[in-house]
Amino acid sequence: MRTQVAIIGGGPSGLMLGRLLEQAGVDAVIIERKSPDYVLGRIRAGVLEQGTIDLLDAAGVGARMHEEGLIHTGVDLAFDGEMLNINFDKLIGKHVMVYGQTEVTRDLMAARQRTGSKTIYEADDVAIHDFDGAKPRVTFTKDGVSHTLECDVIAGCDGYHGVCRASVPENAVTTFERVYPFGWLGVLVEQPPVAEELIYAHHARGFALCSMRSNTRSRYYVQVPGDEDVKNWSDERFWDELRARINPATAEALKTGPSIEKSVAPLRSFVAEPLRFGSLFLAGDAAHIVPPTGAKGLNLAMSDVKALAEALIERFIEGSAAGVDSYSATVLQRIWKAERFSWWMTSLLHTFPETGNFGRRIQRAEFDYLGGSVAAQQSLAENYVGLP
Ligand code: RFL
Ligand code: PHB
């Protein structure tokens, strides 16, 4: 087998990269280690920035998003039950869209099926070779049979635990990491959302988030210790804890029900530098992780693959290496700004046992400053809806 671009990973990054290359006439094969149903079963992101909305449109997969997605002109922040509305529309004339990562993935998969592009699902023992030399290639087994895919370029879109970044010699990559001492316990429920806007709540008992997927399906999170076992959390316990962390009127209005998904996600900030190693390029969660507080992970992945697709199209169609040469430095600038914002939102809204009562007073002062300063609200708004 031979292709121009071997894409490792069929999550949102790999699927969008494949779509953009296909539209431009660059040949790509996606190799994914799980099944399509498994990939669609991972409940993750919910909020799309304007840049992601535009990219889905440009890729010709935005129709259902515009029909079913919910436009959000702001978010609510809460501190010990006191509410503060941040209205993006009024502050900076922009908005975001609530449309689940699952749906984005489904739309991209459907487009790929329509055009008959090659995706190899349930590929085992995926390994990448000679990306520093003249003959890059990918080997894997499928149904017990070994295969080799020869290529010009390997795109590492295989997430944080993937094989691509792990295959780079240790001395060629620098990593920057902060592991938070807590995670998010998330519950998906077939009930209308408790409020019009998302509510990000700081409380002495820990952070809570009220989010949604549609007008009939809601997503809620509570901060838990990093090593928490989801088995310790009955639905009953989850709803009690959530109610205790949000303001009483919202708690009263909360519609609960049996959870249709429940899982714990650890929180981490992580960046690898650089993002190019010969003919291997990293994008999305393979390159960086943000804590989900700023809703940046999927959006950052989409802006990486937009830049990578442009660079690869320049190389394969126009014969210029300028884009691939500057890919890493260009996207890292935006990545670090999103890392900063996600770290800041996380620091403001979670409880950090080690910072004590001083830390909580600083958080309170930050919340009060935000409430009284249009400039501070604009800064939050422009970061949340996405920097250019
Ligand atoms: P993914 O989605 O992890 O996909 C990587 C794919 O690679 C496959 N893979 C391999 N394939 C072949 N060979 C190997 N050796 C392989 N190893 C792995 C995997 O099976 C998988 O299919 O990475 P990608 O595509 O870069 O996409 C990134 C996003 O998934 C991620 O950034 C977001 O979900 C983060 N995130 C959020 N982002 C937002 O923009 N807005 C949000 O509101 C938001 N909320 C969230 C989130 C992430 C969360 N969790 C669970 C960490 C909420 C949560 C709770
Ligand atoms: C979600 O709905 O899953 C969600 C929304 C906003 C975030 C993180 C997750 O910041």
Coordinates of C-alpha atoms and ligand atoms in Angstrom, one line a residue:
M1 CA 0.0 0.0 0.0
R2 CA 1.1 3.6 -0.7
T3 CA -0.3 7.0 0.1
Q4 CA 1.0 10.6 0.3
V5 CA -0.1 11.2 3.9
A6 CA -0.5 8.4 6.4
I7 CA -2.8 9.7 9.2
I8 CA -2.5 7.9 12.5
G9 CA -5.8 8.2 14.5
G10 CA -9.3 8.6 13.4
G11 CA -10.6 11.0 16.1
P12 CA -11.6 14.6 15.1
S13 CA -8.1 15.7 14.2
G14 CA -7.4 12.8 11.9
L15 CA -10.8 12.9 10.3
M16 CA -10.7 16.6 9.7
L17 CA -7.2 16.4 8.3
G18 CA -8.2 13.6 6.0
R19 CA -11.2 15.6 4.8
L20 CA -9.3 18.8 4.0
L21 CA -6.6 16.9 2.1
E22 CA -9.1 15.0 0.2
Q23 CA -10.9 18.2 -0.9
A24 CA -7.6 19.5 -2.3
G25 CA -6.7 16.3 -4.1
V26 CA -4.0 15.1 -1.7
D27 CA -4.1 11.3 -1.1
A28 CA -4.4 10.2 2.6
V29 CA -5.2 7.0 4.5
I30 CA -6.4 7.0 8.1
I31 CA -5.3 4.2 10.4
E32 CA -7.3 3.9 13.7
R33 CA -6.9 1.3 16.3
K34 CA -10.5 1.2 17.6
S35 CA -13.8 0.6 15.8
P36 CA -16.0 3.5 14.5
D37 CA -18.6 2.8 17.3
Y38 CA -15.9 3.0 20.0
V39 CA -14.7 6.3 18.6
L40 CA -18.3 7.6 18.5
G41 CA -18.9 6.3 22.1
R42 CA -16.4 8.7 23.7
I43 CA -18.3 11.6 25.2
R44 CA -16.0 14.6 25.2
A45 CA -16.2 18.2 24.0
G46 CA -19.3 20.2 23.6
V47 CA -18.4 23.8 22.6
L48 CA -17.2 24.9 19.2
E49 CA -15.5 28.2 18.5
Q50 CA -16.3 30.4 15.5
G51 CA -13.1 29.2 13.8
T52 CA -14.2 25.5 14.2
I53 CA -17.7 26.3 12.9
D54 CA -16.1 28.0 9.8
L55 CA -13.7 25.0 9.3
L56 CA -16.6 22.5 9.4
D57 CA -18.4 24.7 6.8
A58 CA -15.3 24.9 4.6
A59 CA -15.0 21.1 4.8
G60 CA -18.6 20.8 3.6
V61 CA -19.7 19.1 6.8
G62 CA -21.5 21.9 8.6
A63 CA -25.1 21.5 7.6
R64 CA -26.3 19.4 10.5
M65 CA -24.4 21.5 13.0
H66 CA -26.3 24.6 11.8
E67 CA -29.6 22.7 12.0
E68 CA -29.1 21.1 15.4
G69 CA -26.3 23.1 17.1
L70 CA -27.2 25.7 19.8
I71 CA -25.8 29.2 19.4
H72 CA -24.6 30.5 22.7
T73 CA -24.0 34.2 23.1
G74 CA -22.5 33.9 26.6
V75 CA -21.7 31.8 29.7
D76 CA -22.5 32.1 33.4
L77 CA -19.8 32.0 36.1
A78 CA -20.8 31.4 39.7
F79 CA -18.8 31.9 42.9
D80 CA -20.3 30.3 46.0
G81 CA -23.7 30.7 44.4
E82 CA -23.3 34.3 43.2
M83 CA -23.9 34.5 39.4
L84 CA -22.0 36.6 36.8
N85 CA -23.1 36.5 33.1
I86 CA -20.4 37.0 30.5
N87 CA -22.2 38.1 27.3
F88 CA -19.8 37.5 24.4
D89 CA -22.2 39.1 21.9
K90 CA -22.4 42.4 23.8
L91 CA -18.7 42.4 24.8
I92 CA -17.1 41.4 21.5
G93 CA -19.9 40.7 19.0
K94 CA -19.2 36.9 18.8
H95 CA -20.7 33.6 19.9
V96 CA -19.9 29.9 20.2
M97 CA -21.9 26.8 19.2
V98 CA -22.9 23.9 21.4
Y99 CA -22.6 20.8 19.2
G100 CA -21.0 17.6 20.6
Q101 CA -17.7 16.2 19.5
T102 CA -19.5 13.0 18.9
E103 CA -21.7 14.7 16.3
V104 CA -18.7 16.4 14.6
T105 CA -17.0 13.0 14.4
R106 CA -20.1 11.4 13.0
D107 CA -20.5 14.1 10.3
L108 CA -16.8 13.7 9.3
M109 CA -17.1 9.9 9.2
A110 CA -20.2 10.1 7.0
A111 CA -18.4 12.5 4.6
R112 CA -15.5 10.0 4.4
Q113 CA -17.9 7.1 3.7
R114 CA -19.6 9.1 0.9
T115 CA -16.4 9.7 -0.9
G116 CA -15.0 6.2 -0.3
S117 CA -11.8 7.4 1.3
K118 CA -9.8 4.7 2.9
T119 CA -9.9 4.3 6.7
I120 CA -8.5 1.2 8.3
Y121 CA -10.3 0.6 11.7
E122 CA -9.3 -1.8 14.4
A123 CA -5.6 -1.8 13.3
D124 CA -3.4 -3.4 15.9
D125 CA 0.3 -3.0 16.6
V126 CA 0.5 0.3 14.7
A127 CA 4.2 1.4 14.4
I128 CA 5.8 4.2 12.5
H129 CA 9.3 3.9 10.9
D130 CA 12.0 6.0 9.2
F131 CA 10.3 9.4 9.6
D132 CA 13.8 10.9 9.8
G133 CA 14.9 9.2 6.6
A134 CA 13.9 8.7 3.0
K135 CA 11.3 6.0 3.3
P136 CA 8.7 6.8 6.0
R137 CA 6.2 4.0 6.5
V138 CA 3.6 2.6 8.9
T139 CA 3.2 -1.0 9.8
F140 CA 0.1 -2.6 11.5
T141 CA -1.8 -5.8 11.7
K142 CA -5.4 -6.2 10.7
D143 CA -7.3 -9.4 11.5
G144 CA -4.0 -11.0 12.2
V145 CA -2.4 -10.1 8.9
S146 CA 0.6 -7.7 8.8
H147 CA 0.5 -4.7 6.5
T148 CA 2.9 -1.9 5.4
L149 CA 1.7 1.5 4.3
E150 CA 4.4 3.5 2.5
C151 CA 4.0 7.3 2.5
D152 CA 5.7 10.7 2.1
V153 CA 4.4 12.2 5.4
I154 CA 3.0 10.8 8.7
A155 CA 0.4 12.8 10.6
G156 CA 0.3 11.9 14.2
C157 CA -3.3 12.5 15.1
D158 CA -3.4 9.7 17.6
G159 CA -4.2 11.6 20.9
Y160 CA -2.2 11.9 24.1
H161 CA -1.6 8.1 24.5
G162 CA -0.8 7.5 20.8
V163 CA 2.2 5.9 19.3
C164 CA 3.5 8.8 17.2
R165 CA 4.9 11.2 19.9
A166 CA 6.1 8.1 21.8
S167 CA 8.2 7.1 18.8
V168 CA 10.3 10.3 18.7
P169 CA 13.7 9.9 20.4
E170 CA 13.6 11.4 23.9
N171 CA 16.3 13.9 23.2
A172 CA 14.5 15.4 20.2
V173 CA 11.4 16.5 22.1
T174 CA 10.9 18.8 25.1
T175 CA 7.7 18.4 27.0
F176 CA 6.0 20.8 29.4
E177 CA 3.4 19.4 31.8
R178 CA 1.2 20.2 34.8
V179 CA -0.9 17.5 36.3
Y180 CA -3.8 18.8 38.4
P181 CA -4.6 16.9 41.6
F182 CA -8.2 16.4 40.5
G183 CA -10.4 15.3 37.7
W184 CA -13.9 15.8 36.3
L185 CA -16.7 13.3 36.9
G186 CA -19.1 13.7 34.0
V187 CA -22.7 12.6 33.6
L188 CA -24.8 12.6 30.5
V189 CA -28.6 12.6 31.0
E190 CA -31.7 12.7 28.8
Q191 CA -33.2 15.8 30.4
P192 CA -33.5 19.4 29.3
P193 CA -30.6 21.7 30.4
V194 CA -31.1 23.4 33.7
A195 CA -30.3 26.9 32.3
E196 CA -30.0 28.6 29.0
E197 CA -26.2 29.2 29.3
L198 CA -23.5 27.0 30.5
I199 CA -22.7 27.5 34.2
Y200 CA -19.1 27.3 35.4
A201 CA -19.4 27.2 39.2
H202 CA -16.7 27.6 41.9
H203 CA -17.7 26.3 45.3
A204 CA -15.9 25.5 48.5
R205 CA -16.9 21.8 47.9
G206 CA -15.2 22.0 44.4
F207 CA -15.9 23.0 40.8
A208 CA -19.2 22.1 39.0
L209 CA -20.2 22.6 35.4
C210 CA -23.7 22.6 33.9
S211 CA -23.5 22.0 30.2
M212 CA -25.7 20.5 27.5
R213 CA -25.7 18.7 24.2
S214 CA -29.2 19.7 22.9
N215 CA -32.5 21.0 24.3
T216 CA -33.3 17.5 25.6
R217 CA -29.9 16.2 26.6
S218 CA -27.6 17.7 29.4
R219 CA -24.0 17.2 30.5
Y220 CA -22.9 17.9 34.0
Y221 CA -19.5 17.7 35.7
V222 CA -18.2 17.9 39.3
Q223 CA -14.5 18.2 40.4
V224 CA -13.4 15.0 42.1
P225 CA -9.9 13.7 43.4
G226 CA -7.7 12.7 40.5
D227 CA -7.8 9.0 41.4
E228 CA -11.5 8.8 42.0
D229 CA -13.3 5.6 41.0
V230 CA -16.5 6.2 39.1
K231 CA -17.9 3.1 40.9
N232 CA -18.1 5.2 44.1
W233 CA -20.6 7.5 42.4
S234 CA -24.3 6.4 42.2
D235 CA -26.5 8.8 40.2
E236 CA -28.1 9.8 43.5
R237 CA -24.7 10.9 45.0
F238 CA -23.8 12.7 41.8
W239 CA -27.0 14.8 41.8
D240 CA -26.7 15.6 45.5
E241 CA -23.2 16.8 45.1
L242 CA -24.0 18.9 42.0
R243 CA -26.9 20.5 43.7
A244 CA -24.7 21.4 46.7
R245 CA -22.2 23.3 44.5
I246 CA -24.6 25.4 42.4
N247 CA -26.8 28.3 43.5
P248 CA -30.1 27.2 45.2
A249 CA -32.5 28.4 42.5
T250 CA -30.6 26.5 39.9
A251 CA -30.4 23.4 42.1
E252 CA -34.1 23.6 42.5
A253 CA -34.7 23.7 38.8
L254 CA -32.3 20.8 38.0
K255 CA -34.0 17.9 36.2
T256 CA -32.3 14.7 37.0
G257 CA -32.7 11.1 35.6
P258 CA -30.7 7.9 35.1
S259 CA -27.2 8.7 33.7
I260 CA -26.6 7.4 30.1
E261 CA -22.8 7.9 30.5
K262 CA -20.6 8.5 33.5
S263 CA -16.8 8.8 33.6
V264 CA -13.9 10.5 35.2
A265 CA -11.4 12.5 33.2
P266 CA -8.1 13.5 34.7
L267 CA -7.0 17.2 34.2
R268 CA -3.7 18.0 32.7
S269 CA -1.8 20.8 30.9
F270 CA 0.8 19.4 28.4
V271 CA 2.7 20.7 25.4
A272 CA 5.4 18.9 23.3
E273 CA 7.9 20.9 21.3
P274 CA 8.6 20.9 18.4
L275 CA 5.7 19.4 16.5
R276 CA 7.7 18.3 13.4
F277 CA 10.3 15.5 13.3
G278 CA 11.4 15.0 9.7
S279 CA 8.3 13.8 7.9
L280 CA 6.3 13.3 11.1
F281 CA 3.9 16.0 12.2
L282 CA 1.9 16.0 15.4
A283 CA -1.5 17.6 15.8
G284 CA -4.3 17.7 18.3
D285 CA -4.1 15.9 21.6
A286 CA -1.0 14.0 20.4
A287 CA 0.8 17.4 20.6
H288 CA -0.9 19.1 23.6
I289 CA -3.5 18.7 26.3
V290 CA -5.5 21.4 28.0
P291 CA -7.8 21.0 31.1
P292 CA -11.3 21.1 29.7
T293 CA -12.3 24.2 31.7
G294 CA -11.8 26.6 28.8
A295 CA -13.4 24.3 26.2
K296 CA -10.3 24.5 24.1
G297 CA -9.1 21.0 23.3
L298 CA -11.2 20.1 20.3
N299 CA -11.0 23.7 19.0
L300 CA -7.2 23.7 19.3
A301 CA -7.0 20.4 17.5
M302 CA -9.1 21.8 14.6
S303 CA -6.8 24.9 14.3
D304 CA -3.7 22.6 14.2
V305 CA -5.1 20.4 11.4
K306 CA -6.3 23.5 9.4
A307 CA -2.7 24.8 9.5
L308 CA -1.2 21.3 8.8
A309 CA -3.6 20.7 5.9
E310 CA -2.6 24.1 4.3
A311 CA 1.0 23.3 4.8
L312 CA 0.7 19.8 3.2
I313 CA -1.4 21.1 0.3
E314 CA 1.3 23.7 -0.3
R315 CA 3.9 21.0 -0.4
F316 CA 2.1 18.4 -2.5
I317 CA 0.1 20.6 -4.9
E318 CA 2.3 23.7 -5.2
G319 CA 5.7 22.1 -4.4
S320 CA 6.6 24.6 -1.7
A321 CA 8.1 23.5 1.7
A322 CA 7.5 26.9 3.3
G323 CA 4.3 25.8 5.1
V324 CA 5.6 22.6 6.5
D325 CA 8.8 24.3 7.6
S326 CA 6.9 26.9 9.7
Y327 CA 4.1 24.6 10.9
S328 CA 5.5 23.9 14.3
A329 CA 6.4 27.5 15.3
T330 CA 3.2 28.9 13.9
V331 CA 0.8 26.6 15.7
L332 CA 2.7 26.6 19.0
Q333 CA 2.1 30.3 19.4
R334 CA -1.7 29.7 19.4
I335 CA -1.3 26.5 21.5
W336 CA 0.5 28.4 24.3
K337 CA -2.2 31.1 24.4
A338 CA -4.9 28.4 24.7
E339 CA -2.8 26.7 27.4
R340 CA -2.6 29.9 29.4
F341 CA -6.4 30.6 29.2
S342 CA -7.3 27.0 30.1
W343 CA -4.9 27.1 33.1
W344 CA -6.3 30.5 34.2
M345 CA -10.0 29.2 34.0
T346 CA -9.0 26.1 35.9
S347 CA -7.1 28.1 38.5
L348 CA -10.1 30.5 39.1
L349 CA -12.8 27.9 39.3
H350 CA -11.4 24.8 41.1
T351 CA -10.6 24.2 44.7
F352 CA -6.8 23.6 45.3
P353 CA -6.4 22.0 48.7
E354 CA -2.8 23.1 48.9
T355 CA -3.4 26.8 48.5
G356 CA -5.5 27.1 51.7
N357 CA -7.7 30.1 52.7
F358 CA -5.3 32.6 51.0
G359 CA -5.8 30.9 47.7
R360 CA -9.6 31.0 48.0
R361 CA -9.5 34.8 48.8
I362 CA -7.4 35.4 45.7
Q363 CA -9.9 33.5 43.7
R364 CA -12.7 35.5 45.2
A365 CA -10.9 38.7 44.4
E366 CA -10.4 37.6 40.8
F367 CA -14.1 36.8 40.5
D368 CA -15.0 40.3 41.9
Y369 CA -12.5 42.0 39.6
L370 CA -14.1 40.2 36.6
G371 CA -17.6 41.3 37.8
G372 CA -16.5 44.9 37.9
S373 CA -14.3 45.2 34.9
V374 CA -15.5 45.3 31.3
A375 CA -11.9 44.9 30.2
A376 CA -11.5 41.7 32.2
Q377 CA -14.8 40.3 30.8
Q378 CA -13.7 41.2 27.3
S379 CA -10.4 39.3 27.8
L380 CA -12.3 36.2 29.0
A381 CA -14.8 36.5 26.1
E382 CA -12.2 36.9 23.4
N383 CA -10.2 33.9 24.7
Y384 CA -13.4 31.7 25.2
V385 CA -14.8 32.3 21.7
G386 CA -11.3 31.7 20.3
L387 CA -8.3 33.8 19.4
P388 CA -7.6 34.4 15.7
Ligands
RFL1 P1 -8.5 11.9 20.2 O1 -9.9 12.3 20.1 O2 -7.9 11.4 21.4 O3 -8.3 10.9 19.0 C1 -7.2 10.2 18.8 C2 -7.5 8.9 18.0 O4 -6.3 8.1 17.8 C3 -6.6 6.8 18.1 N1 -5.3 6.1 18.4 C4 -4.6 5.3 17.6 N2 -4.8 5.0 16.3 C5 -3.9 4.2 15.7 N3 -2.8 3.7 16.4 C6 -2.5 4.1 17.6 N4 -1.4 3.6 18.2 C7 -3.4 4.9 18.3 N5 -3.5 5.5 19.5 C8 -4.6 6.2 19.6 C9 -7.6 6.8 19.2 O5 -8.3 5.6 19.3 C10 -8.4 8.0 18.8 O6 -9.5 7.6 18.0 O7 -7.6 13.2 19.7 P2 -7.8 14.3 18.7 O8 -8.4 13.8 17.4 O9 -6.6 15.1 18.6 O10 -9.0 15.2 19.3 C11 -8.9 15.9 20.5 C12 -10.2 16.0 21.3 O11 -10.7 14.7 21.4 C13 -10.0 16.7 22.7 O12 -9.0 17.7 22.6 C14 -11.3 17.2 23.3 O13 -12.2 16.2 23.5 C15 -11.0 17.9 24.6 N6 -12.2 18.4 25.3 C16 -12.9 19.5 24.9 N7 -12.5 20.3 23.8 C17 -13.1 21.4 23.4 O14 -12.7 22.0 22.4 N8 -14.3 21.8 24.0 C18 -14.8 21.1 25.1 O15 -15.9 21.5 25.5 C19 -14.1 20.0 25.6 N9 -14.6 19.2 26.6 C20 -12.8 17.6 26.4 C21 -13.9 18.1 27.0 C22 -12.2 16.5 26.8 C23 -12.7 15.8 27.9 N10 -12.0 14.6 28.3 C24 -12.7 13.3 28.3 C25 -10.6 14.6 28.4 C26 -14.5 17.4 28.1 C27 -13.8 16.2 28.5 C28 -14.5 15.6 29.7
PHB2 C1 -19.1 19.7 27.8 O1 -20.3 20.0 27.5 O2 -18.7 18.6 27.8 C2 -18.2 20.8 28.1 C3 -18.5 22.1 28.0 C4 -17.6 23.1 28.3 C5 -16.4 22.8 28.8 C6 -16.0 21.5 28.9 C7 -16.9 20.5 28.6 O3 -15.5 23.8 29.2

